[in-house]
mmCIF file of C-alpha atoms and ligand atoms in Angstrom:
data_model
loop_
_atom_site.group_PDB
_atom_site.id
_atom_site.type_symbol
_atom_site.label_atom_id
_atom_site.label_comp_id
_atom_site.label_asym_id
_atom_site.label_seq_id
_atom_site.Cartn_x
_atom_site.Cartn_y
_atom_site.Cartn_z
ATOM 1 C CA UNK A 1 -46.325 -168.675 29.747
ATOM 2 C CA UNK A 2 -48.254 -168.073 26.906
ATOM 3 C CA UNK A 3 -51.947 -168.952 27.327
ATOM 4 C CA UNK A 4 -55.026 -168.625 25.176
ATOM 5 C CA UNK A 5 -57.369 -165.626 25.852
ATOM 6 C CA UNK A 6 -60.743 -167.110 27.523
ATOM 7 C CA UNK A 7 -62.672 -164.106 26.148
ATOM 8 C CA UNK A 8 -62.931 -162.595 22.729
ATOM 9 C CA UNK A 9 -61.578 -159.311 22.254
ATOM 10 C CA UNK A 10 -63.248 -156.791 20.619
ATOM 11 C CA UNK A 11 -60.539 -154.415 20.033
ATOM 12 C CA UNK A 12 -57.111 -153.191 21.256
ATOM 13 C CA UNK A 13 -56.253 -149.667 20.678
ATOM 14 C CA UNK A 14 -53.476 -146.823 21.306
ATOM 15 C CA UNK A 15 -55.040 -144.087 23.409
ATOM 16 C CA UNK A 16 -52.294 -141.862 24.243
ATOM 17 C CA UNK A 17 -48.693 -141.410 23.685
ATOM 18 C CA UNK A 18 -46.145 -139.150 25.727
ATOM 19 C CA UNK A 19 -42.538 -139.150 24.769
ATOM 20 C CA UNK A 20 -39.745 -137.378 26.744
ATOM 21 C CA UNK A 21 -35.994 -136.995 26.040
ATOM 22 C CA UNK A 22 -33.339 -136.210 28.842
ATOM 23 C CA UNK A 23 -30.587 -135.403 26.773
ATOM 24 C CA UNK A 24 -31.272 -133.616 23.774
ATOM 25 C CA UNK A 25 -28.170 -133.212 22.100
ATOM 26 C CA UNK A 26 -27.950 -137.268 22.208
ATOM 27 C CA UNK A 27 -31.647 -137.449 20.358
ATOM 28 C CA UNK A 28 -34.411 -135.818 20.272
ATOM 29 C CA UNK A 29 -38.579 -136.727 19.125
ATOM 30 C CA UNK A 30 -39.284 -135.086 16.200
ATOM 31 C CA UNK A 31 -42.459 -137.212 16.547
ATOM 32 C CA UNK A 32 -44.729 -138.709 18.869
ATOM 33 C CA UNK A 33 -48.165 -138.492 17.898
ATOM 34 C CA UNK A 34 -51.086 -140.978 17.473
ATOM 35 C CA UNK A 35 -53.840 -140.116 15.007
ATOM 36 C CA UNK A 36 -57.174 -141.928 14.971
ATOM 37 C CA UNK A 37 -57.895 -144.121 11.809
ATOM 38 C CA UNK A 38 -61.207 -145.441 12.583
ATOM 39 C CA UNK A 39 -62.947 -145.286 16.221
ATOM 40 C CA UNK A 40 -61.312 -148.521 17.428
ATOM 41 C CA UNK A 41 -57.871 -147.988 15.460
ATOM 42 C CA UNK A 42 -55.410 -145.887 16.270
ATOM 43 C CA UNK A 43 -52.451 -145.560 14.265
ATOM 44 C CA UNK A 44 -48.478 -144.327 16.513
ATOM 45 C CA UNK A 45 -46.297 -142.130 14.889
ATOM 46 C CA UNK A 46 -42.634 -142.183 16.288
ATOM 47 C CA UNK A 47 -39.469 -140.178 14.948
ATOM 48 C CA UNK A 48 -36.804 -139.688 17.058
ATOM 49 C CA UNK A 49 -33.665 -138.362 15.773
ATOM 50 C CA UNK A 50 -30.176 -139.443 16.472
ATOM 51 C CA UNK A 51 -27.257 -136.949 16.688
ATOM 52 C CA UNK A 52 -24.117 -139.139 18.069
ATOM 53 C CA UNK A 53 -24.479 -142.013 15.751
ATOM 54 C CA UNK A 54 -23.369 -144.663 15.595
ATOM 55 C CA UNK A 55 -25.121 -146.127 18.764
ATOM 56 C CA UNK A 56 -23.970 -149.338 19.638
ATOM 57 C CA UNK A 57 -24.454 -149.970 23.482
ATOM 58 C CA UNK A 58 -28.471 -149.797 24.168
ATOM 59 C CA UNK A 59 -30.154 -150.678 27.344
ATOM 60 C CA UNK A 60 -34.248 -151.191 27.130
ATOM 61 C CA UNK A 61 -36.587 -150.873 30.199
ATOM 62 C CA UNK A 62 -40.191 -152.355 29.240
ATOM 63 C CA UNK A 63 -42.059 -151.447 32.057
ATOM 64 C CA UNK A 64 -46.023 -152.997 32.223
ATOM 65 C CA UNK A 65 -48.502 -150.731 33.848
ATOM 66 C CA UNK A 66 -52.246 -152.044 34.335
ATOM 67 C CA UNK A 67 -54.905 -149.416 35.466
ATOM 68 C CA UNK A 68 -56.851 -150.404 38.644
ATOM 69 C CA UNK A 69 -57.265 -147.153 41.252
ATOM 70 C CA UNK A 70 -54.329 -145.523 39.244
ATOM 71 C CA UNK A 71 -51.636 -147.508 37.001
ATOM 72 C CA UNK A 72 -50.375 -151.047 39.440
ATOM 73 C CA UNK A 73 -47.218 -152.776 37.574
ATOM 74 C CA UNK A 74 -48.365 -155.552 35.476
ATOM 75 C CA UNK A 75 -46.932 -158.567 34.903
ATOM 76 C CA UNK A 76 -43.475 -157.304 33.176
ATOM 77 C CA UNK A 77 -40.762 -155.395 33.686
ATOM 78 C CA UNK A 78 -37.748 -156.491 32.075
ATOM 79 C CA UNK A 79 -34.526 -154.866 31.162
ATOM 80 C CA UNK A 80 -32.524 -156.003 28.331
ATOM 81 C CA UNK A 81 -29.384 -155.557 26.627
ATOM 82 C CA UNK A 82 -30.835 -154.681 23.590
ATOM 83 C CA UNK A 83 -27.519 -154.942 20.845
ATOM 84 C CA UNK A 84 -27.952 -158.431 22.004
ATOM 85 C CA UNK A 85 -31.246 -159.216 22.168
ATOM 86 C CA UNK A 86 -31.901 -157.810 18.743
ATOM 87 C CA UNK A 87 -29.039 -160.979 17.920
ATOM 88 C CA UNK A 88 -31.535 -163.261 19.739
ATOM 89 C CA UNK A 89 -34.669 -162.233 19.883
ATOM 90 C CA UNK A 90 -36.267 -165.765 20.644
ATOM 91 C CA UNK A 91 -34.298 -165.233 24.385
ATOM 92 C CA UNK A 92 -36.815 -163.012 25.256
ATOM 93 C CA UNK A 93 -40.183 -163.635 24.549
ATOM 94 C CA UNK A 94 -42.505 -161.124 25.151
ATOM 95 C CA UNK A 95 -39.669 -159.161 23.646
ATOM 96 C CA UNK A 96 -39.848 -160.826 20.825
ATOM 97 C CA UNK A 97 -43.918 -160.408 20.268
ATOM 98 C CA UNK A 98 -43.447 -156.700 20.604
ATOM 99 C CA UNK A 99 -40.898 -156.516 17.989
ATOM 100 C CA UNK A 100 -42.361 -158.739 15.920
ATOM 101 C CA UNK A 101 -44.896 -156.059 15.449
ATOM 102 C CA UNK A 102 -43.040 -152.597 15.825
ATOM 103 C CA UNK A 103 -40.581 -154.105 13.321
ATOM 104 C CA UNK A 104 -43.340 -154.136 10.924
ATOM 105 C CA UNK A 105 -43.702 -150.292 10.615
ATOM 106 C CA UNK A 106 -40.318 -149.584 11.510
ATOM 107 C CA UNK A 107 -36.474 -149.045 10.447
ATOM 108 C CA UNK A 108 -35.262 -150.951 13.354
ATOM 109 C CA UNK A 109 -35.258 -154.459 11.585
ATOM 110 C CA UNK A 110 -31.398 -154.972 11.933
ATOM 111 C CA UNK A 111 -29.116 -155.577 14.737
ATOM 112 C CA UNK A 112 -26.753 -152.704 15.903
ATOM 113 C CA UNK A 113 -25.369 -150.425 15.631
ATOM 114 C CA UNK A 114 -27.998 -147.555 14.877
ATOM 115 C CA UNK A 115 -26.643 -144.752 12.284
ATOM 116 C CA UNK A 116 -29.870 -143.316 11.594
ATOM 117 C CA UNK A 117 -32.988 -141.520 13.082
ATOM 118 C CA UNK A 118 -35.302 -144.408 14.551
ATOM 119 C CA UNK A 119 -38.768 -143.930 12.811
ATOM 120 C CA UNK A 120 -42.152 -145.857 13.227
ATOM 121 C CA UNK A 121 -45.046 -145.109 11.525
ATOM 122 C CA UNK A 122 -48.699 -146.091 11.091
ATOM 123 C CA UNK A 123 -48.352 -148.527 13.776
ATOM 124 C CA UNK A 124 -51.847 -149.684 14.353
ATOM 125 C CA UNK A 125 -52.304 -152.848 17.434
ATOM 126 C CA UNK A 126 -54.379 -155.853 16.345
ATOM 127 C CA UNK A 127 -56.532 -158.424 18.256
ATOM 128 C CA UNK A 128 -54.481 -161.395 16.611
ATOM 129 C CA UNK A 129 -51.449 -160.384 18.261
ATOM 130 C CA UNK A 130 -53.274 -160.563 21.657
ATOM 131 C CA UNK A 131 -53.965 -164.246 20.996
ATOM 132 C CA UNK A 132 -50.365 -165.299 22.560
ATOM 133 C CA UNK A 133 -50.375 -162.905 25.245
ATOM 134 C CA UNK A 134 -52.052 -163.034 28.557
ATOM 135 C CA UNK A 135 -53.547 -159.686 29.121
ATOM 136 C CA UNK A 136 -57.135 -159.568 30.057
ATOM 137 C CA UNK A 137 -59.100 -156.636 28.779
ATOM 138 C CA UNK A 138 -58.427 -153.488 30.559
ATOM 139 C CA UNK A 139 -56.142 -150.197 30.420
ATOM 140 C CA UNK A 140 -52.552 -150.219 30.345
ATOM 141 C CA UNK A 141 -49.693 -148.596 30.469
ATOM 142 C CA UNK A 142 -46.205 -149.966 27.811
ATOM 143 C CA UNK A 143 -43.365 -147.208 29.621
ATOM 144 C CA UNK A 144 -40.308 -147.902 27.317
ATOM 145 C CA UNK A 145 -36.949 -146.447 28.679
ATOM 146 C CA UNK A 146 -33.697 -146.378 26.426
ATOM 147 C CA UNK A 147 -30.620 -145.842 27.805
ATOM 148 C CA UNK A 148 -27.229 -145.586 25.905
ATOM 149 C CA UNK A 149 -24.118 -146.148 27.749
ATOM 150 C CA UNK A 150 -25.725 -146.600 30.631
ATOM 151 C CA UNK A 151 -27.503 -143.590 30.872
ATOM 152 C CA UNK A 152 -31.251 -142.980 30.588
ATOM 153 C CA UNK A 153 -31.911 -140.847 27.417
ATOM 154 C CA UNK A 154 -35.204 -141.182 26.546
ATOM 155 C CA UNK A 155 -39.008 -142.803 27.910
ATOM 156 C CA UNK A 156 -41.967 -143.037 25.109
ATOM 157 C CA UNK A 157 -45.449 -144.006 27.433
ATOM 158 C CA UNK A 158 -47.281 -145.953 25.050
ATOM 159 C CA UNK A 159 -51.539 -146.087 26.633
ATOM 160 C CA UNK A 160 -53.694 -148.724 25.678
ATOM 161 C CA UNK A 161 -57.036 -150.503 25.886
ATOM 162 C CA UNK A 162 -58.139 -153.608 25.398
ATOM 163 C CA UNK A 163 -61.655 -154.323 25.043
ATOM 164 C CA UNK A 164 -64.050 -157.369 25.109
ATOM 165 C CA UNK A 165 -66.533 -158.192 23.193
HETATM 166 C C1 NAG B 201 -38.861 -151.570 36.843
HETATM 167 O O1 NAG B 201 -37.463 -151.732 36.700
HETATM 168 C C2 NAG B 201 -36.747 -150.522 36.622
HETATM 169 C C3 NAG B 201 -35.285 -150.853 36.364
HETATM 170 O O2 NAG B 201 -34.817 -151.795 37.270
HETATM 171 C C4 NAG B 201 -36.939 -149.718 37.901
HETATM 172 O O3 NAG B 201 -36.263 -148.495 37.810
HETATM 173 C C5 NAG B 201 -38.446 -149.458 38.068
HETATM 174 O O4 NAG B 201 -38.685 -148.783 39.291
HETATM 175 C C6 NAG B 201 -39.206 -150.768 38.067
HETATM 176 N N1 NAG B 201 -40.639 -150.489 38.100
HETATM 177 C C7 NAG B 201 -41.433 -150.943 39.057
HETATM 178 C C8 NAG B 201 -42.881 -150.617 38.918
HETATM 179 O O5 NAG B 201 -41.003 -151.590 40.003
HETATM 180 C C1 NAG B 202 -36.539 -158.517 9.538
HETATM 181 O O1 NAG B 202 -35.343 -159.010 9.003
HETATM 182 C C2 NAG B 202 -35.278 -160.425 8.939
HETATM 183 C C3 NAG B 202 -33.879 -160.815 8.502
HETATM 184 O O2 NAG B 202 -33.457 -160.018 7.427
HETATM 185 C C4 NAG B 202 -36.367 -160.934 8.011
HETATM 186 O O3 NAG B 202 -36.345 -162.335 7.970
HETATM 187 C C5 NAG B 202 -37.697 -160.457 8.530
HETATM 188 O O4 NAG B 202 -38.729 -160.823 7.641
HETATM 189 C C6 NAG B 202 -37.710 -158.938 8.692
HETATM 190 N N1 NAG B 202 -38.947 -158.530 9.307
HETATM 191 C C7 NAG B 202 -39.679 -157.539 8.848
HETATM 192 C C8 NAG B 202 -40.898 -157.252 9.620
HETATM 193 O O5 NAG B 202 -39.352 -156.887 7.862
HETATM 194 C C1 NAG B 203 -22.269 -150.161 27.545
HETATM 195 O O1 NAG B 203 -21.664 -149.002 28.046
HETATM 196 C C2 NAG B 203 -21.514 -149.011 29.447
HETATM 197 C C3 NAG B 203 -21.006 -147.639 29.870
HETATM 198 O O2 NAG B 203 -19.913 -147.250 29.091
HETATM 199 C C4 NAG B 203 -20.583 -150.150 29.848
HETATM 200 O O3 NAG B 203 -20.461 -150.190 31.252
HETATM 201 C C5 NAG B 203 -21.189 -151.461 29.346
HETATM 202 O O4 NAG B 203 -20.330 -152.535 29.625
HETATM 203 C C6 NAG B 203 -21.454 -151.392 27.848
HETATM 204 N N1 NAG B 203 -22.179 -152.591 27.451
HETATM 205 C C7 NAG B 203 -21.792 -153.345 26.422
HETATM 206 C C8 NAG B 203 -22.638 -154.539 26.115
HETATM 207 O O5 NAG B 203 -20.813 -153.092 25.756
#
């Protein structure tokens, strides 16, 4: 499944970020912001606070967006048991990449259960990581839901471009 990219890619970049919560006394985004580093890097800011800890039951949605005549799915959309995954990671491969790289600039290195806020920060994309995936250059759209106990408490919209050389 993984294939080498035919074309060299200039850059990949964040270019907008929307986060919404559904049930606010479960947790809340203190922040969701990116802020431009350079022209072609963009760093994501992500706190979301946590106010019936511990959470130990989490459900993910990645859902993979690509932009032609308004967003068409993409490619991916995969719903995990994430308490488990995070056990296994190698189970779920494009899973895996993406934490491989939010775990970088993040406090969500360890399996669960989660007794703290969830914060990522200065989380910039690079063109290495887009070496083992198979997305041509283009806009897309990352729509992360997280459910807990079954029930859908929060969606973070992650934009982003990828562009040739
Ligand atoms: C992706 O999967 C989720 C969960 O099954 C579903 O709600 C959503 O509609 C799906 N998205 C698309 C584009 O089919
Ligand atoms: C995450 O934790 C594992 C196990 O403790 C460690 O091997 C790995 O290097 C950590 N990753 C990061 C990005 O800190
Ligand atoms: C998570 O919670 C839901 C709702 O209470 C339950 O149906 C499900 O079995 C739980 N999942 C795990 C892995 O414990």
């Amino acid at each position: 499944m993984l294939i080498q990219l035919p074309v060299m890619i200039a850059y990949i970049k964040f270019t907008n970020l929307k986060c919404v919560a559904y049930d606010k006394p479960f947790a809340d985004f203190r922040q969701c912001k990116l802020k431009a580093l350079s022209r072609n890097t963009v760093a994501l800011f992500l706190h979301v606070q946590l106010f019936q800890v511990p959470v130990n039951n989490v459900t993910v949605n990645l859902d993979v967006y690509r932009r032609a005549n308004g967003y068409r799915p993409f490619m991916f959309n995969i719903t995990v048991d994430f308490c488990s995954f995070l056990k296994n990671k190698k189970r779920v491969p494009f899973g895996k990449l993406l934490m491989d790289t939010i775990e970088i600039y993040s406090n969500i290195n360890h399996t669960c259960p989660f007794d703290h806020d969830i914060i990522v920060k200065d989380m910039v994309l690079k063109t290495e990581q887009l070496q083992l995936l198979p997305m041509p250059t283009g806009d897309y759209l990352l729509k992360i839901s997280v459910a807990a106990y079954n029930d859908y408490k929060a969606t973070v919209k992650a934009y982003i471009q990828v562009v040739e050389d």
